[in-house]
């Protein structure tokens, strides 16, 4: 694949008691983004972190914070996350009454905007909002938990999403990143990138391995190597 690969470790699998240290460590190890999973025990059956935690980690890193909202409703949290230092905000379209409006709201607050699509959510949600998208996130597991297995049907979906993005950019449209989230490991990142992903979230693959020789650096280098050799 010719496009560059961005790695976005998900702090869902980090040590929450040492979050500042953890995000500094992944930045030093070459992470491109901090992936920040927000769960509300309503849209998904789990509860995680909100704008206060985003604000707390913001001064610890220079890289962008990639906020993945798994919440319903969506809109009220957007100004709060923008103020807390988010750079990129994705949400699940089923969780917003007015998807076009929510995308605009994110950009109006100075962040890059995107849709997060569950395994069974069709790509068609992209169709009428292409101009408003900076990123599309394809879930390769059902949202709610780290450490699940990659759903193979995501590969065909990635290829089709890449095709649609290419048609859009070749016609003069803005670039749109294609992110994959869930179950990304050294054993499958090659085929994921070959299918068209340019941004890969990795939670348990990175943070589940704190004692590896060379720490997070060696884990992330291994992911990049595996991505290249596919
Ligand atoms: C799941 C989250 C993912 C998850 C990824 O709802 O959106 O970001 O933390 O973790 P792994 O890489 O362990 O599947
Ligand atoms: Zn996520």
mmCIF file of C-alpha atoms and ligand atoms in Angstrom:
data_model
loop_
_atom_site.group_PDB
_atom_site.id
_atom_site.type_symbol
_atom_site.label_atom_id
_atom_site.label_comp_id
_atom_site.label_asym_id
_atom_site.label_seq_id
_atom_site.Cartn_x
_atom_site.Cartn_y
_atom_site.Cartn_z
ATOM 1 C CA UNK A 1 0.000 0.000 0.000
ATOM 2 C CA UNK A 2 1.339 3.431 -0.814
ATOM 3 C CA UNK A 3 -0.476 5.427 1.821
ATOM 4 C CA UNK A 4 1.077 6.170 5.182
ATOM 5 C CA UNK A 5 0.058 4.312 8.297
ATOM 6 C CA UNK A 6 -1.014 6.097 11.453
ATOM 7 C CA UNK A 7 -1.028 4.102 14.693
ATOM 8 C CA UNK A 8 -3.535 5.118 17.344
ATOM 9 C CA UNK A 9 -3.081 3.143 20.589
ATOM 10 C CA UNK A 10 -6.362 2.960 22.522
ATOM 11 C CA UNK A 11 -5.909 3.921 26.150
ATOM 12 C CA UNK A 12 -8.869 1.703 27.006
ATOM 13 C CA UNK A 13 -6.272 -0.980 27.736
ATOM 14 C CA UNK A 14 -3.804 1.358 29.486
ATOM 15 C CA UNK A 15 -3.191 1.516 33.246
ATOM 16 C CA UNK A 16 -5.785 4.111 34.256
ATOM 17 C CA UNK A 17 -3.979 4.790 37.515
ATOM 18 C CA UNK A 18 -0.961 6.037 35.518
ATOM 19 C CA UNK A 19 -2.600 7.580 32.464
ATOM 20 C CA UNK A 20 -0.264 10.584 32.074
ATOM 21 C CA UNK A 21 2.759 8.312 32.076
ATOM 22 C CA UNK A 22 1.076 5.883 29.682
ATOM 23 C CA UNK A 23 0.259 8.500 27.027
ATOM 24 C CA UNK A 24 3.755 9.966 27.285
ATOM 25 C CA UNK A 25 5.168 6.478 26.786
ATOM 26 C CA UNK A 26 3.156 5.778 23.630
ATOM 27 C CA UNK A 27 4.069 9.175 22.179
ATOM 28 C CA UNK A 28 7.741 8.486 22.857
ATOM 29 C CA UNK A 29 7.276 5.078 21.222
ATOM 30 C CA UNK A 30 6.051 6.687 17.998
ATOM 31 C CA UNK A 31 2.254 6.772 18.290
ATOM 32 C CA UNK A 32 0.549 9.145 15.847
ATOM 33 C CA UNK A 33 -2.643 9.637 17.855
ATOM 34 C CA UNK A 34 -4.062 8.790 21.271
ATOM 35 C CA UNK A 35 -7.312 6.869 20.721
ATOM 36 C CA UNK A 36 -9.773 7.852 23.464
ATOM 37 C CA UNK A 37 -12.804 5.555 23.888
ATOM 38 C CA UNK A 38 -15.840 7.198 25.457
ATOM 39 C CA UNK A 39 -18.592 4.780 26.590
ATOM 40 C CA UNK A 40 -21.806 5.785 28.342
ATOM 41 C CA UNK A 41 -23.517 2.561 29.504
ATOM 42 C CA UNK A 42 -26.396 3.457 27.190
ATOM 43 C CA UNK A 43 -25.206 3.306 23.591
ATOM 44 C CA UNK A 44 -22.774 0.559 24.662
ATOM 45 C CA UNK A 45 -22.865 -1.670 27.742
ATOM 46 C CA UNK A 46 -19.784 -0.198 29.383
ATOM 47 C CA UNK A 47 -18.717 3.019 31.070
ATOM 48 C CA UNK A 48 -15.365 4.714 30.625
ATOM 49 C CA UNK A 49 -13.965 8.228 30.540
ATOM 50 C CA UNK A 50 -15.138 11.724 29.638
ATOM 51 C CA UNK A 51 -13.939 15.275 28.949
ATOM 52 C CA UNK A 52 -12.282 15.699 32.351
ATOM 53 C CA UNK A 53 -9.886 12.852 31.619
ATOM 54 C CA UNK A 54 -9.235 14.227 28.127
ATOM 55 C CA UNK A 55 -8.336 17.573 29.662
ATOM 56 C CA UNK A 56 -6.094 15.864 32.206
ATOM 57 C CA UNK A 57 -3.999 13.999 29.626
ATOM 58 C CA UNK A 58 -3.872 16.864 27.094
ATOM 59 C CA UNK A 59 -0.770 18.586 28.551
ATOM 60 C CA UNK A 60 1.144 15.292 28.613
ATOM 61 C CA UNK A 61 1.388 14.830 24.811
ATOM 62 C CA UNK A 62 1.682 16.824 21.598
ATOM 63 C CA UNK A 63 0.080 14.202 19.329
ATOM 64 C CA UNK A 64 -3.607 14.468 18.477
ATOM 65 C CA UNK A 65 -6.331 13.016 20.668
ATOM 66 C CA UNK A 66 -8.731 10.877 18.642
ATOM 67 C CA UNK A 67 -12.009 10.838 20.581
ATOM 68 C CA UNK A 68 -14.303 7.914 19.702
ATOM 69 C CA UNK A 69 -17.754 8.684 21.102
ATOM 70 C CA UNK A 70 -19.823 5.604 21.865
ATOM 71 C CA UNK A 71 -22.583 7.664 23.444
ATOM 72 C CA UNK A 72 -26.205 8.543 22.808
ATOM 73 C CA UNK A 73 -27.151 11.347 22.412
ATOM 74 C CA UNK A 74 -23.994 12.856 20.943
ATOM 75 C CA UNK A 75 -24.205 16.626 20.488
ATOM 76 C CA UNK A 76 -23.938 17.946 24.049
ATOM 77 C CA UNK A 77 -20.529 16.321 24.528
ATOM 78 C CA UNK A 78 -18.911 17.858 21.459
ATOM 79 C CA UNK A 79 -18.204 21.360 22.839
ATOM 80 C CA UNK A 80 -16.958 19.763 26.059
ATOM 81 C CA UNK A 81 -14.467 17.518 24.265
ATOM 82 C CA UNK A 82 -13.335 20.314 21.944
ATOM 83 C CA UNK A 83 -12.645 22.454 24.993
ATOM 84 C CA UNK A 84 -10.845 19.546 26.648
ATOM 85 C CA UNK A 85 -8.354 19.393 23.768
ATOM 86 C CA UNK A 86 -9.752 16.757 21.393
ATOM 87 C CA UNK A 87 -8.413 17.027 17.824
ATOM 88 C CA UNK A 88 -10.604 14.483 16.112
ATOM 89 C CA UNK A 89 -14.097 13.345 17.083
ATOM 90 C CA UNK A 90 -15.979 10.361 15.658
ATOM 91 C CA UNK A 91 -19.502 9.274 16.598
ATOM 92 C CA UNK A 92 -21.913 6.500 15.662
ATOM 93 C CA UNK A 93 -24.565 7.830 13.260
ATOM 94 C CA UNK A 94 -27.346 5.700 14.809
ATOM 95 C CA UNK A 95 -26.772 7.631 18.037
ATOM 96 C CA UNK A 96 -27.414 11.082 16.526
ATOM 97 C CA UNK A 97 -30.801 12.392 15.366
ATOM 98 C CA UNK A 98 -29.149 14.730 12.833
ATOM 99 C CA UNK A 99 -25.950 13.287 11.481
ATOM 100 C CA UNK A 100 -25.154 16.160 9.116
ATOM 101 C CA UNK A 101 -25.663 18.671 11.919
ATOM 102 C CA UNK A 102 -23.445 16.731 14.324
ATOM 103 C CA UNK A 103 -20.634 16.575 11.751
ATOM 104 C CA UNK A 104 -20.894 20.339 11.251
ATOM 105 C CA UNK A 105 -20.938 20.928 14.982
ATOM 106 C CA UNK A 106 -17.643 19.041 15.380
ATOM 107 C CA UNK A 107 -15.936 21.096 12.667
ATOM 108 C CA UNK A 108 -17.419 24.325 14.016
ATOM 109 C CA UNK A 109 -15.580 23.531 17.223
ATOM 110 C CA UNK A 110 -12.284 23.212 15.369
ATOM 111 C CA UNK A 111 -11.965 19.421 15.345
ATOM 112 C CA UNK A 112 -11.758 16.905 12.526
ATOM 113 C CA UNK A 113 -15.054 15.051 12.176
ATOM 114 C CA UNK A 114 -15.960 11.484 11.362
ATOM 115 C CA UNK A 115 -18.464 8.660 11.447
ATOM 116 C CA UNK A 116 -17.841 5.423 13.341
ATOM 117 C CA UNK A 117 -19.624 2.481 11.722
ATOM 118 C CA UNK A 118 -20.388 -0.746 13.567
ATOM 119 C CA UNK A 119 -19.787 -4.103 11.854
ATOM 120 C CA UNK A 120 -23.444 -4.275 10.722
ATOM 121 C CA UNK A 121 -23.809 -0.562 9.916
ATOM 122 C CA UNK A 122 -23.784 0.079 6.167
ATOM 123 C CA UNK A 123 -21.263 2.367 4.465
ATOM 124 C CA UNK A 124 -24.241 4.187 2.963
ATOM 125 C CA UNK A 125 -24.223 6.520 5.966
ATOM 126 C CA UNK A 126 -21.251 8.199 4.239
ATOM 127 C CA UNK A 127 -23.037 8.909 0.966
ATOM 128 C CA UNK A 128 -24.678 12.269 1.533
ATOM 129 C CA UNK A 129 -22.099 13.690 3.931
ATOM 130 C CA UNK A 130 -18.833 13.018 2.096
ATOM 131 C CA UNK A 131 -17.879 16.717 2.097
ATOM 132 C CA UNK A 132 -18.263 16.880 5.855
ATOM 133 C CA UNK A 133 -16.026 13.904 6.644
ATOM 134 C CA UNK A 134 -12.382 14.054 7.676
ATOM 135 C CA UNK A 135 -12.329 10.429 8.768
ATOM 136 C CA UNK A 136 -14.367 7.238 8.638
ATOM 137 C CA UNK A 137 -13.858 4.701 11.416
ATOM 138 C CA UNK A 138 -14.852 1.111 10.700
ATOM 139 C CA UNK A 139 -15.431 -0.977 13.803
ATOM 140 C CA UNK A 140 -13.948 -4.433 13.375
ATOM 141 C CA UNK A 141 -15.503 -5.618 16.672
ATOM 142 C CA UNK A 142 -18.775 -4.713 18.337
ATOM 143 C CA UNK A 143 -18.159 -1.562 20.379
ATOM 144 C CA UNK A 144 -17.949 -1.718 24.154
ATOM 145 C CA UNK A 145 -14.868 -3.693 25.092
ATOM 146 C CA UNK A 146 -11.179 -4.025 24.317
ATOM 147 C CA UNK A 147 -9.530 -7.354 23.628
ATOM 148 C CA UNK A 148 -12.108 -8.842 21.215
ATOM 149 C CA UNK A 149 -11.299 -10.685 17.978
ATOM 150 C CA UNK A 150 -11.196 -8.939 14.601
ATOM 151 C CA UNK A 151 -14.299 -9.639 12.479
ATOM 152 C CA UNK A 152 -12.961 -10.764 9.048
ATOM 153 C CA UNK A 153 -15.909 -9.283 7.073
ATOM 154 C CA UNK A 154 -14.379 -5.879 7.873
ATOM 155 C CA UNK A 155 -11.755 -6.458 5.166
ATOM 156 C CA UNK A 156 -14.267 -6.338 2.303
ATOM 157 C CA UNK A 157 -15.924 -3.341 3.927
ATOM 158 C CA UNK A 158 -12.560 -1.571 4.143
ATOM 159 C CA UNK A 159 -11.895 -2.192 0.446
ATOM 160 C CA UNK A 160 -15.280 -0.748 -0.473
ATOM 161 C CA UNK A 161 -14.827 2.264 1.832
ATOM 162 C CA UNK A 162 -11.389 2.922 0.311
ATOM 163 C CA UNK A 163 -12.929 2.747 -3.170
ATOM 164 C CA UNK A 164 -15.621 5.292 -2.284
ATOM 165 C CA UNK A 165 -13.071 7.636 -0.708
ATOM 166 C CA UNK A 166 -10.876 7.378 -3.787
ATOM 167 C CA UNK A 167 -13.775 8.259 -6.083
ATOM 168 C CA UNK A 168 -14.464 11.265 -3.878
ATOM 169 C CA UNK A 169 -10.883 12.558 -3.755
ATOM 170 C CA UNK A 170 -10.237 11.904 -7.456
ATOM 171 C CA UNK A 171 -13.262 14.086 -8.181
ATOM 172 C CA UNK A 172 -11.567 16.890 -6.230
ATOM 173 C CA UNK A 173 -12.933 16.140 -2.759
ATOM 174 C CA UNK A 174 -10.961 16.611 0.465
ATOM 175 C CA UNK A 175 -8.891 13.765 1.901
ATOM 176 C CA UNK A 176 -10.731 11.371 4.244
ATOM 177 C CA UNK A 177 -8.816 9.100 6.608
ATOM 178 C CA UNK A 178 -9.909 5.482 6.917
ATOM 179 C CA UNK A 179 -9.504 4.100 10.424
ATOM 180 C CA UNK A 180 -10.052 0.561 11.667
ATOM 181 C CA UNK A 181 -10.814 -0.165 15.309
ATOM 182 C CA UNK A 182 -10.892 -3.494 17.124
ATOM 183 C CA UNK A 183 -8.751 -6.602 17.250
ATOM 184 C CA UNK A 184 -5.806 -5.173 15.306
ATOM 185 C CA UNK A 185 -2.657 -7.260 15.955
ATOM 186 C CA UNK A 186 0.669 -7.983 14.256
ATOM 187 C CA UNK A 187 -0.939 -11.090 12.730
ATOM 188 C CA UNK A 188 -3.639 -9.198 10.807
ATOM 189 C CA UNK A 189 -2.487 -5.586 10.398
ATOM 190 C CA UNK A 190 -0.892 -6.450 7.041
ATOM 191 C CA UNK A 191 -4.154 -7.495 5.418
ATOM 192 C CA UNK A 192 -5.983 -4.608 7.124
ATOM 193 C CA UNK A 193 -3.638 -2.035 5.612
ATOM 194 C CA UNK A 194 -3.655 -3.837 2.267
ATOM 195 C CA UNK A 195 -7.465 -3.559 2.311
ATOM 196 C CA UNK A 196 -7.172 0.219 2.557
ATOM 197 C CA UNK A 197 -6.894 1.337 6.193
ATOM 198 C CA UNK A 198 -4.488 4.227 6.783
ATOM 199 C CA UNK A 199 -5.129 4.605 10.527
ATOM 200 C CA UNK A 200 -5.133 1.639 12.897
ATOM 201 C CA UNK A 201 -6.336 1.621 16.486
ATOM 202 C CA UNK A 202 -4.612 -0.932 18.704
ATOM 203 C CA UNK A 203 -5.557 -1.290 22.349
ATOM 204 C CA UNK A 204 -4.678 -4.645 23.842
ATOM 205 C CA UNK A 205 -1.969 -5.241 21.213
ATOM 206 C CA UNK A 206 -0.027 -2.250 22.577
ATOM 207 C CA UNK A 207 -0.971 -1.888 26.233
ATOM 208 C CA UNK A 208 -1.427 -5.602 26.830
ATOM 209 C CA UNK A 209 2.306 -5.979 26.352
ATOM 210 C CA UNK A 210 3.934 -3.549 28.806
ATOM 211 C CA UNK A 211 6.759 -5.888 29.707
ATOM 212 C CA UNK A 212 7.844 -6.709 26.174
ATOM 213 C CA UNK A 213 11.567 -6.105 25.608
ATOM 214 C CA UNK A 214 11.827 -2.526 24.424
ATOM 215 C CA UNK A 215 8.339 -1.748 25.808
ATOM 216 C CA UNK A 216 5.715 -0.041 23.668
ATOM 217 C CA UNK A 217 8.350 0.954 21.082
ATOM 218 C CA UNK A 218 9.057 -2.653 20.159
ATOM 219 C CA UNK A 219 5.348 -3.514 19.986
ATOM 220 C CA UNK A 220 4.604 -0.564 17.717
ATOM 221 C CA UNK A 221 7.644 -1.187 15.542
ATOM 222 C CA UNK A 222 6.447 -4.771 15.138
ATOM 223 C CA UNK A 223 3.000 -3.535 14.064
ATOM 224 C CA UNK A 224 4.559 -1.181 11.488
ATOM 225 C CA UNK A 225 6.845 -3.934 10.183
ATOM 226 C CA UNK A 226 3.940 -6.371 9.880
ATOM 227 C CA UNK A 227 1.911 -3.689 8.068
ATOM 228 C CA UNK A 228 4.692 -3.187 5.531
ATOM 229 C CA UNK A 229 5.441 -6.816 4.816
ATOM 230 C CA UNK A 230 1.884 -7.767 3.889
HETATM 231 C C1 LIG B 1 -14.017 -0.897 21.405
HETATM 232 C C2 LIG B 1 -13.089 0.293 21.248
HETATM 233 C C3 LIG B 1 -11.724 -0.023 20.705
HETATM 234 C C4 LIG B 1 -10.941 -0.992 21.534
HETATM 235 C C5 LIG B 1 -9.782 -1.504 20.779
HETATM 236 O O1 LIG B 1 -15.294 -0.434 21.671
HETATM 237 O O2 LIG B 1 -13.678 1.264 20.401
HETATM 238 O O3 LIG B 1 -11.001 1.176 20.529
HETATM 239 O O4 LIG B 1 -10.462 -0.420 22.702
HETATM 240 O O5 LIG B 1 -9.140 -2.432 21.602
HETATM 241 P P1 LIG B 1 -8.466 -3.752 21.006
HETATM 242 O O6 LIG B 1 -7.362 -3.270 20.114
HETATM 243 O O7 LIG B 1 -7.986 -4.454 22.224
HETATM 244 O O8 LIG B 1 -9.530 -4.476 20.251
HETATM 245 ZN ZN1 LIG B 2 -12.416 3.016 19.726
#
